[in-house]
Amino acid sequence: MAVASMLARALTDDTEPLGDSAETGARAVLTDFRAEWFACLTGRGEELFELTDAVLCADGPVKTLVGLALTSEHRRGHGALYDGLNHGRLNIARVRMALAALPLPRAADGRLVLAVDVSPWLRPDAATAPRRSFCHTYGRGRNEHRMIPGWPYSIVAALEPGRTSWTALLDAIRLEPGADVLAITAVQLRQVIQRLIEAGQWQDGDLSILIVADAGYDLHRLTFLLADLPVEVLGRLRSDRVMRRPTPPRVYQPEGGRPLKHGGEFVFGQPDTWGEPDQQTTTATTRYGTTIAMAWDRLHPKLTRRAAWIAHDMELPLIEGTIIRLTVEHLPGGGEPKPVWL
């Protein structure tokens, strides 16, 4: 009998006492996903299925394949483990669709929140591993930033609200050396969102999907590349950025000249260029004390034909957005709180 069938029968055994309806529903979702996962394993499926359970149920981190072979969840021989890894096959497209169809966490207003980031798999000792890159790591040694050989992966995950480290991973792509990370990320997000729409996770009339990114991404270019999708992009900005205000109304000038395309400067580091915010809120929190958020609408960067825009053969766009400045009273771990620009 197939392993998936046995596990599904064990999980739905009527003789085992169940909890409330939420627990029963969660168990049904788990059962269906395990059956779908087994169907995605198109070669050496039963061995790979047991190997998956061994990875999930092993005590502590998995460091050697021999250790996986000795777990109680892996009931086959040592040779079957290597045979499954060498000759097993996985339907990646079906796995991605199965992940998109799972119940996903949502924000308080019901919208999906997708986070995108690059996470490295460090492989400093694997000299024969193909296409390694130098990955930027934090806090290694004496809290130093180091470049260590490894494989960087672009990962998309659905976030849960509140203080939690749990995320629902939806996609992962290994980045090649010298790759245009943002262009690859835009294609990856487009594919993930299309799968979410096909799975019924988003429908017409729902709130836009929120994409959260860090300061390493060009948020305006990402917005430009995903402009036809039902998304909003939110990310952290460097504190030394300079934005421009909306294009001022055209005024007749007797001396002639080209009309202005950009308004006055909005310099993050110069408060005298900010003016009054369009919105301001003050909130009392338990971890950060009093937080103040100020927002200025319809600001945009002044793009130039260099870097990512060097091959743009049309007129450079005006990509307007809302700039948010967030300040807190204190940090949970101490230290001086610095303003965050979003």
mmCIF file of C-alpha atoms in Angstrom:
data_model
loop_
_atom_site.group_PDB
_atom_site.id
_atom_site.type_symbol
_atom_site.label_atom_id
_atom_site.label_comp_id
_atom_site.label_asym_id
_atom_site.label_seq_id
_atom_site.Cartn_x
_atom_site.Cartn_y
_atom_site.Cartn_z
ATOM 1 C CA MET A 1 0.000 0.000 0.000
ATOM 2 C CA ALA A 2 1.275 3.488 -0.818
ATOM 3 C CA VAL A 3 2.774 5.410 2.059
ATOM 4 C CA ALA A 4 0.466 8.360 1.449
ATOM 5 C CA SER A 5 -2.604 6.141 1.681
ATOM 6 C CA MET A 6 -1.463 4.656 4.985
ATOM 7 C CA LEU A 7 -0.692 8.049 6.473
ATOM 8 C CA ALA A 8 -3.962 9.521 5.256
ATOM 9 C CA ARG A 9 -5.868 6.608 6.789
ATOM 10 C CA ALA A 10 -3.996 6.999 10.081
ATOM 11 C CA LEU A 11 -4.720 10.717 10.230
ATOM 12 C CA THR A 12 -8.448 10.220 9.584
ATOM 13 C CA ASP A 13 -8.935 7.122 11.753
ATOM 14 C CA ASP A 14 -12.335 7.428 13.446
ATOM 15 C CA THR A 15 -11.133 5.532 16.500
ATOM 16 C CA GLU A 16 -8.759 8.337 17.481
ATOM 17 C CA PRO A 17 -10.390 11.130 19.492
ATOM 18 C CA LEU A 18 -10.497 14.484 17.711
ATOM 19 C CA GLY A 19 -10.729 17.983 19.091
ATOM 20 C CA ASP A 20 -12.993 20.780 17.952
ATOM 21 C CA SER A 21 -13.979 21.525 14.375
ATOM 22 C CA ALA A 22 -10.915 23.729 13.810
ATOM 23 C CA GLU A 23 -8.600 20.850 14.668
ATOM 24 C CA THR A 24 -10.590 18.509 12.454
ATOM 25 C CA GLY A 25 -10.406 20.963 9.566
ATOM 26 C CA ALA A 26 -6.672 21.437 10.014
ATOM 27 C CA ARG A 27 -6.137 17.686 10.000
ATOM 28 C CA ALA A 28 -8.166 17.360 6.798
ATOM 29 C CA VAL A 29 -6.055 20.074 5.150
ATOM 30 C CA LEU A 30 -2.874 18.296 6.237
ATOM 31 C CA THR A 31 -4.157 14.961 4.936
ATOM 32 C CA ASP A 32 -5.057 16.413 1.545
ATOM 33 C CA PHE A 33 -1.710 18.189 1.240
ATOM 34 C CA ARG A 34 0.271 15.053 2.088
ATOM 35 C CA ALA A 35 -1.641 13.134 -0.558
ATOM 36 C CA GLU A 36 -0.989 15.922 -3.083
ATOM 37 C CA TRP A 37 2.705 15.999 -2.108
ATOM 38 C CA PHE A 38 2.964 12.265 -2.753
ATOM 39 C CA ALA A 39 1.348 12.764 -6.168
ATOM 40 C CA CYS A 40 4.013 15.383 -6.983
ATOM 41 C CA LEU A 41 6.767 12.779 -6.515
ATOM 42 C CA THR A 42 6.878 11.245 -9.986
ATOM 43 C CA GLY A 43 9.982 9.087 -9.490
ATOM 44 C CA ARG A 44 10.986 7.036 -6.416
ATOM 45 C CA GLY A 45 7.923 8.567 -4.772
ATOM 46 C CA GLU A 46 7.621 6.354 -1.701
ATOM 47 C CA GLU A 47 11.302 6.744 -0.793
ATOM 48 C CA LEU A 48 11.190 10.527 -1.195
ATOM 49 C CA PHE A 49 7.977 10.649 0.838
ATOM 50 C CA GLU A 50 9.605 8.815 3.743
ATOM 51 C CA LEU A 51 12.692 10.995 3.377
ATOM 52 C CA THR A 52 10.494 14.091 3.716
ATOM 53 C CA ASP A 53 9.028 12.765 6.956
ATOM 54 C CA ALA A 54 12.519 11.967 8.210
ATOM 55 C CA VAL A 55 13.683 15.537 7.604
ATOM 56 C CA LEU A 56 10.637 16.974 9.376
ATOM 57 C CA CYS A 57 10.724 14.602 12.348
ATOM 58 C CA ALA A 58 14.476 14.332 12.983
ATOM 59 C CA ASP A 59 15.712 15.460 16.399
ATOM 60 C CA GLY A 60 17.689 18.649 15.870
ATOM 61 C CA PRO A 61 19.222 19.949 12.642
ATOM 62 C CA VAL A 62 19.879 17.532 9.784
ATOM 63 C CA LYS A 63 23.631 17.355 9.132
ATOM 64 C CA THR A 64 24.187 13.998 7.422
ATOM 65 C CA LEU A 65 22.182 11.664 5.193
ATOM 66 C CA VAL A 66 23.196 8.773 7.408
ATOM 67 C CA GLY A 67 21.344 10.391 10.271
ATOM 68 C CA LEU A 68 18.164 10.567 8.193
ATOM 69 C CA ALA A 69 18.429 6.894 7.334
ATOM 70 C CA LEU A 70 18.409 6.043 11.051
ATOM 71 C CA THR A 71 15.212 7.920 11.940
ATOM 72 C CA SER A 72 12.122 5.840 12.682
ATOM 73 C CA GLU A 73 10.172 7.603 9.908
ATOM 74 C CA HIS A 74 12.622 6.276 7.293
ATOM 75 C CA ARG A 75 11.884 2.569 7.120
ATOM 76 C CA ARG A 76 13.885 1.687 4.017
ATOM 77 C CA GLY A 77 17.507 0.765 3.658
ATOM 78 C CA HIS A 78 20.497 3.049 3.415
ATOM 79 C CA GLY A 79 20.869 2.376 -0.300
ATOM 80 C CA ALA A 80 17.260 3.364 -1.000
ATOM 81 C CA LEU A 81 17.981 6.817 0.410
ATOM 82 C CA TYR A 82 20.730 7.513 -2.130
ATOM 83 C CA ASP A 83 18.696 5.913 -4.897
ATOM 84 C CA GLY A 84 15.804 8.265 -4.147
ATOM 85 C CA LEU A 85 18.050 11.327 -4.164
ATOM 86 C CA ASN A 86 19.874 10.327 -7.341
ATOM 87 C CA HIS A 87 16.942 9.074 -9.411
ATOM 88 C CA GLY A 88 13.888 10.642 -7.783
ATOM 89 C CA ARG A 89 11.757 13.111 -9.729
ATOM 90 C CA LEU A 90 9.583 15.994 -8.539
ATOM 91 C CA ASN A 91 6.871 17.876 -10.427
ATOM 92 C CA ILE A 92 7.869 21.422 -9.418
ATOM 93 C CA ALA A 93 4.919 23.130 -11.134
ATOM 94 C CA ARG A 94 2.428 20.943 -9.278
ATOM 95 C CA VAL A 95 4.158 21.565 -5.942
ATOM 96 C CA ARG A 96 3.972 25.335 -6.448
ATOM 97 C CA MET A 97 0.287 25.132 -7.311
ATOM 98 C CA ALA A 98 -0.374 22.946 -4.265
ATOM 99 C CA LEU A 99 1.290 25.530 -2.007
ATOM 100 C CA ALA A 100 -0.775 28.342 -3.531
ATOM 101 C CA ALA A 101 -3.991 26.415 -2.879
ATOM 102 C CA LEU A 102 -3.354 25.972 0.856
ATOM 103 C CA PRO A 103 -5.142 28.192 3.404
ATOM 104 C CA LEU A 104 -2.813 31.188 3.684
ATOM 105 C CA PRO A 105 -2.387 33.707 6.528
ATOM 106 C CA ARG A 106 -3.881 37.137 5.960
ATOM 107 C CA ALA A 107 -3.623 40.583 7.484
ATOM 108 C CA ALA A 108 -6.254 42.031 9.812
ATOM 109 C CA ASP A 109 -8.106 43.585 6.867
ATOM 110 C CA GLY A 110 -8.189 40.249 5.024
ATOM 111 C CA ARG A 111 -5.586 40.969 2.385
ATOM 112 C CA LEU A 112 -2.654 38.748 1.446
ATOM 113 C CA VAL A 113 0.789 40.016 2.452
ATOM 114 C CA LEU A 114 3.734 38.597 0.494
ATOM 115 C CA ALA A 115 7.322 39.149 1.632
ATOM 116 C CA VAL A 116 10.219 38.793 -0.789
ATOM 117 C CA ASP A 117 13.866 38.501 0.212
ATOM 118 C CA VAL A 118 17.137 36.807 -0.728
ATOM 119 C CA SER A 119 18.385 34.117 1.632
ATOM 120 C CA PRO A 120 21.757 32.381 1.073
ATOM 121 C CA TRP A 121 22.596 28.714 1.394
ATOM 122 C CA LEU A 122 26.254 29.069 2.386
ATOM 123 C CA ARG A 123 28.598 26.507 0.829
ATOM 124 C CA PRO A 124 32.134 27.730 1.561
ATOM 125 C CA ASP A 125 33.696 24.247 1.506
ATOM 126 C CA ALA A 126 31.952 22.981 -1.648
ATOM 127 C CA ALA A 127 34.652 23.963 -4.124
ATOM 128 C CA THR A 128 33.090 21.882 -6.918
ATOM 129 C CA ALA A 129 29.541 23.209 -6.424
ATOM 130 C CA PRO A 130 28.525 24.917 -9.690
ATOM 131 C CA ARG A 131 27.729 28.636 -9.982
ATOM 132 C CA ARG A 132 28.364 29.733 -6.438
ATOM 133 C CA SER A 133 28.162 33.436 -5.597
ATOM 134 C CA PHE A 134 29.597 35.547 -2.809
ATOM 135 C CA CYS A 135 26.710 35.965 -0.354
ATOM 136 C CA HIS A 136 26.495 38.906 2.040
ATOM 137 C CA THR A 137 26.080 37.605 5.601
ATOM 138 C CA TYR A 138 25.491 39.465 8.868
ATOM 139 C CA GLY A 139 26.666 38.938 12.413
ATOM 140 C CA ARG A 140 29.297 36.271 11.760
ATOM 141 C CA GLY A 141 32.549 36.344 13.716
ATOM 142 C CA ARG A 142 32.646 39.540 15.750
ATOM 143 C CA ASN A 143 29.372 40.850 14.335
ATOM 144 C CA GLU A 144 31.102 41.433 11.022
ATOM 145 C CA HIS A 145 29.556 41.535 7.575
ATOM 146 C CA ARG A 146 31.278 38.939 5.421
ATOM 147 C CA MET A 147 31.050 37.684 1.862
ATOM 148 C CA ILE A 148 30.904 33.872 1.916
ATOM 149 C CA PRO A 149 30.539 31.572 -1.129
ATOM 150 C CA GLY A 150 27.121 29.999 -1.437
ATOM 151 C CA TRP A 151 23.871 29.830 -3.367
ATOM 152 C CA PRO A 152 21.513 32.802 -2.939
ATOM 153 C CA TYR A 153 17.797 32.079 -3.228
ATOM 154 C CA SER A 154 14.958 34.510 -3.905
ATOM 155 C CA ILE A 155 12.118 33.479 -1.579
ATOM 156 C CA VAL A 156 8.462 34.561 -1.544
ATOM 157 C CA ALA A 157 6.408 33.895 1.591
ATOM 158 C CA ALA A 158 2.959 34.823 2.894
ATOM 159 C CA LEU A 159 3.193 36.610 6.248
ATOM 160 C CA GLU A 160 1.090 36.179 9.360
ATOM 161 C CA PRO A 161 -0.037 39.200 11.395
ATOM 162 C CA GLY A 162 1.421 39.946 14.810
ATOM 163 C CA ARG A 163 4.745 38.945 16.345
ATOM 164 C CA THR A 164 5.491 35.531 14.892
ATOM 165 C CA SER A 165 8.266 33.854 12.941
ATOM 166 C CA TRP A 166 5.917 31.519 11.042
ATOM 167 C CA THR A 167 5.541 32.115 7.323
ATOM 168 C CA ALA A 168 3.962 30.194 4.455
ATOM 169 C CA LEU A 169 6.683 29.675 1.833
ATOM 170 C CA LEU A 170 5.272 29.883 -1.685
ATOM 171 C CA ASP A 171 8.287 29.889 -3.997
ATOM 172 C CA ALA A 172 12.096 29.788 -4.099
ATOM 173 C CA ILE A 173 14.438 30.408 -7.042
ATOM 174 C CA ARG A 174 18.199 30.048 -7.024
ATOM 175 C CA LEU A 175 19.923 33.171 -8.343
ATOM 176 C CA GLU A 176 22.737 32.774 -10.835
ATOM 177 C CA PRO A 177 25.962 34.801 -10.491
ATOM 178 C CA GLY A 178 25.522 38.274 -11.953
ATOM 179 C CA ALA A 179 21.741 37.942 -12.251
ATOM 180 C CA ASP A 180 19.425 40.961 -12.265
ATOM 181 C CA VAL A 181 17.831 40.182 -8.911
ATOM 182 C CA LEU A 182 14.955 42.626 -9.232
ATOM 183 C CA ALA A 183 13.996 41.507 -12.744
ATOM 184 C CA ILE A 184 13.972 37.876 -11.587
ATOM 185 C CA THR A 185 11.997 38.825 -8.483
ATOM 186 C CA ALA A 186 9.388 40.632 -10.594
ATOM 187 C CA VAL A 187 8.891 37.550 -12.796
ATOM 188 C CA GLN A 188 8.770 35.327 -9.711
ATOM 189 C CA LEU A 189 6.151 37.511 -8.014
ATOM 190 C CA ARG A 190 4.085 37.635 -11.196
ATOM 191 C CA GLN A 191 4.010 33.845 -11.377
ATOM 192 C CA VAL A 192 3.167 33.493 -7.673
ATOM 193 C CA ILE A 193 0.319 36.004 -7.922
ATOM 194 C CA GLN A 194 -1.069 34.307 -11.024
ATOM 195 C CA ARG A 195 -1.085 30.987 -9.166
ATOM 196 C CA LEU A 196 -2.837 32.602 -6.202
ATOM 197 C CA ILE A 197 -5.509 33.987 -8.513
ATOM 198 C CA GLU A 198 -5.975 30.598 -10.187
ATOM 199 C CA ALA A 199 -6.319 28.984 -6.750
ATOM 200 C CA GLY A 200 -9.053 31.462 -5.772
ATOM 201 C CA GLN A 201 -6.971 33.243 -3.140
ATOM 202 C CA TRP A 202 -7.706 36.620 -4.781
ATOM 203 C CA GLN A 203 -10.819 37.717 -6.692
ATOM 204 C CA ASP A 204 -12.110 40.914 -8.240
ATOM 205 C CA GLY A 205 -13.179 43.289 -5.491
ATOM 206 C CA ASP A 206 -10.647 42.037 -2.935
ATOM 207 C CA LEU A 207 -8.034 44.347 -1.472
ATOM 208 C CA SER A 208 -4.783 44.522 -3.399
ATOM 209 C CA ILE A 209 -2.061 42.045 -2.449
ATOM 210 C CA LEU A 210 0.609 43.789 -0.375
ATOM 211 C CA ILE A 211 4.226 43.048 -1.326
ATOM 212 C CA VAL A 212 6.790 43.798 1.391
ATOM 213 C CA ALA A 213 10.458 44.241 0.502
ATOM 214 C CA ASP A 214 13.636 45.458 2.174
ATOM 215 C CA ALA A 215 15.856 48.391 1.268
ATOM 216 C CA GLY A 216 17.927 46.282 -1.129
ATOM 217 C CA TYR A 217 15.148 46.381 -3.737
ATOM 218 C CA ASP A 218 14.388 49.211 -6.149
ATOM 219 C CA LEU A 219 10.773 49.618 -5.064
ATOM 220 C CA HIS A 220 9.834 52.046 -7.822
ATOM 221 C CA ARG A 221 11.139 49.774 -10.553
ATOM 222 C CA LEU A 222 9.368 46.810 -8.960
ATOM 223 C CA THR A 223 6.142 48.836 -8.938
ATOM 224 C CA PHE A 224 6.660 49.695 -12.612
ATOM 225 C CA LEU A 225 7.202 46.047 -13.587
ATOM 226 C CA LEU A 226 4.099 44.866 -11.684
ATOM 227 C CA ALA A 227 1.815 47.785 -12.574
ATOM 228 C CA ASP A 228 -0.766 45.542 -14.317
ATOM 229 C CA LEU A 229 -1.255 43.276 -11.279
ATOM 230 C CA PRO A 230 -3.522 43.865 -8.244
ATOM 231 C CA VAL A 231 -0.617 44.642 -5.909
ATOM 232 C CA GLU A 232 0.722 47.409 -3.706
ATOM 233 C CA VAL A 233 4.450 47.573 -2.946
ATOM 234 C CA LEU A 234 5.721 48.546 0.503
ATOM 235 C CA GLY A 235 9.372 48.632 1.438
ATOM 236 C CA ARG A 236 12.089 50.307 3.456
ATOM 237 C CA LEU A 237 14.028 53.180 1.897
ATOM 238 C CA ARG A 238 17.497 54.496 2.619
ATOM 239 C CA SER A 239 17.587 57.538 4.876
ATOM 240 C CA ASP A 240 19.641 59.531 2.335
ATOM 241 C CA ARG A 241 17.106 59.402 -0.497
ATOM 242 C CA VAL A 242 15.821 62.467 -2.352
ATOM 243 C CA MET A 243 12.329 62.520 -3.856
ATOM 244 C CA ARG A 244 10.498 65.039 -6.019
ATOM 245 C CA ARG A 245 7.066 66.511 -5.580
ATOM 246 C CA PRO A 246 4.353 66.335 -8.281
ATOM 247 C CA THR A 247 4.822 68.270 -11.487
ATOM 248 C CA PRO A 248 3.748 71.875 -10.857
ATOM 249 C CA PRO A 249 1.035 73.455 -13.048
ATOM 250 C CA ARG A 250 2.384 74.847 -16.284
ATOM 251 C CA VAL A 251 2.785 78.620 -16.187
ATOM 252 C CA TYR A 252 3.427 80.749 -19.230
ATOM 253 C CA GLN A 253 6.985 82.060 -19.296
ATOM 254 C CA PRO A 254 7.668 84.977 -21.683
ATOM 255 C CA GLU A 255 11.306 83.962 -21.960
ATOM 256 C CA GLY A 256 10.279 80.481 -23.098
ATOM 257 C CA GLY A 257 11.978 77.264 -22.044
ATOM 258 C CA ARG A 258 10.916 73.700 -21.397
ATOM 259 C CA PRO A 259 8.137 73.235 -18.793
ATOM 260 C CA LEU A 260 9.122 71.661 -15.502
ATOM 261 C CA LYS A 261 8.740 67.881 -15.247
ATOM 262 C CA HIS A 262 9.484 67.570 -11.532
ATOM 263 C CA GLY A 263 8.440 69.583 -8.515
ATOM 264 C CA GLY A 264 10.577 70.668 -5.577
ATOM 265 C CA GLU A 265 12.900 68.333 -3.701
ATOM 266 C CA PHE A 266 11.901 66.251 -0.701
ATOM 267 C CA VAL A 267 15.149 65.380 1.083
ATOM 268 C CA PHE A 268 14.847 62.733 3.787
ATOM 269 C CA GLY A 269 17.664 64.263 5.817
ATOM 270 C CA GLN A 270 16.423 67.875 5.632
ATOM 271 C CA PRO A 271 13.192 68.474 7.573
ATOM 272 C CA ASP A 272 12.836 71.972 6.113
ATOM 273 C CA THR A 273 12.010 70.364 2.722
ATOM 274 C CA TRP A 274 9.195 68.178 4.037
ATOM 275 C CA GLY A 275 6.337 70.575 4.594
ATOM 276 C CA GLU A 276 3.167 69.496 6.378
ATOM 277 C CA PRO A 277 2.380 65.762 6.067
ATOM 278 C CA ASP A 278 -0.807 64.696 4.316
ATOM 279 C CA GLN A 279 -1.507 62.229 7.142
ATOM 280 C CA GLN A 280 -0.152 61.808 10.670
ATOM 281 C CA THR A 281 -1.042 59.251 13.320
ATOM 282 C CA THR A 282 0.116 58.647 16.887
ATOM 283 C CA THR A 283 -0.220 55.199 18.437
ATOM 284 C CA ALA A 284 0.695 53.837 21.881
ATOM 285 C CA THR A 285 2.357 50.399 21.748
ATOM 286 C CA THR A 286 3.612 48.046 24.452
ATOM 287 C CA ARG A 287 7.028 47.301 22.908
ATOM 288 C CA TYR A 288 7.970 50.584 21.262
ATOM 289 C CA GLY A 289 6.170 53.201 23.332
ATOM 290 C CA THR A 290 4.580 56.055 21.407
ATOM 291 C CA THR A 291 4.933 55.674 17.644
ATOM 292 C CA ILE A 292 4.394 58.494 15.166
ATOM 293 C CA ALA A 293 3.773 57.914 11.471
ATOM 294 C CA MET A 294 3.826 60.801 8.982
ATOM 295 C CA ALA A 295 2.937 60.338 5.315
ATOM 296 C CA TRP A 296 3.453 62.500 2.226
ATOM 297 C CA ASP A 297 1.565 61.493 -0.902
ATOM 298 C CA ARG A 298 2.488 61.671 -4.603
ATOM 299 C CA LEU A 299 6.277 61.809 -4.320
ATOM 300 C CA HIS A 300 8.525 60.261 -6.937
ATOM 301 C CA PRO A 301 12.252 59.788 -7.669
ATOM 302 C CA LYS A 302 13.923 61.570 -10.563
ATOM 303 C CA LEU A 303 14.938 58.703 -12.828
ATOM 304 C CA THR A 304 17.962 58.855 -15.115
ATOM 305 C CA ARG A 305 19.055 56.644 -18.011
ATOM 306 C CA ARG A 306 21.568 54.575 -16.144
ATOM 307 C CA ALA A 307 21.687 51.306 -14.223
ATOM 308 C CA ALA A 308 18.353 49.482 -14.675
ATOM 309 C CA TRP A 309 16.867 52.239 -16.861
ATOM 310 C CA ILE A 310 19.736 52.455 -19.362
ATOM 311 C CA ALA A 311 17.922 50.290 -21.927
ATOM 312 C CA HIS A 312 14.515 51.953 -21.448
ATOM 313 C CA ASP A 313 13.783 53.257 -24.963
ATOM 314 C CA MET A 314 10.664 55.232 -24.023
ATOM 315 C CA GLU A 315 10.186 58.345 -21.928
ATOM 316 C CA LEU A 316 11.189 57.711 -18.320
ATOM 317 C CA PRO A 317 8.063 57.278 -16.195
ATOM 318 C CA LEU A 318 6.948 59.238 -13.150
ATOM 319 C CA ILE A 319 6.338 56.579 -10.499
ATOM 320 C CA GLU A 320 4.525 58.307 -7.666
ATOM 321 C CA GLY A 321 4.001 56.853 -4.229
ATOM 322 C CA THR A 322 3.440 57.654 -0.574
ATOM 323 C CA ILE A 323 6.498 58.254 1.606
ATOM 324 C CA ILE A 324 6.073 57.298 5.283
ATOM 325 C CA ARG A 325 8.335 58.297 8.155
ATOM 326 C CA LEU A 326 7.950 56.092 11.230
ATOM 327 C CA THR A 327 9.476 56.995 14.604
ATOM 328 C CA VAL A 328 9.243 55.108 17.895
ATOM 329 C CA GLU A 329 9.891 56.149 21.488
ATOM 330 C CA HIS A 330 12.255 53.303 22.378
ATOM 331 C CA LEU A 331 13.447 49.907 21.147
ATOM 332 C CA PRO A 332 12.725 46.620 23.000
ATOM 333 C CA GLY A 333 16.439 45.783 23.247
ATOM 334 C CA GLY A 334 17.621 49.268 24.074
ATOM 335 C CA GLY A 335 19.701 51.432 21.808
ATOM 336 C CA GLU A 336 18.884 54.635 20.024
ATOM 337 C CA PRO A 337 15.729 54.414 17.890
ATOM 338 C CA LYS A 338 16.251 55.786 14.395
ATOM 339 C CA PRO A 339 13.461 56.852 12.054
ATOM 340 C CA VAL A 340 12.362 54.345 9.435
ATOM 341 C CA TRP A 341 11.452 55.528 5.952
ATOM 342 C CA LEU A 342 8.929 53.513 3.950
#
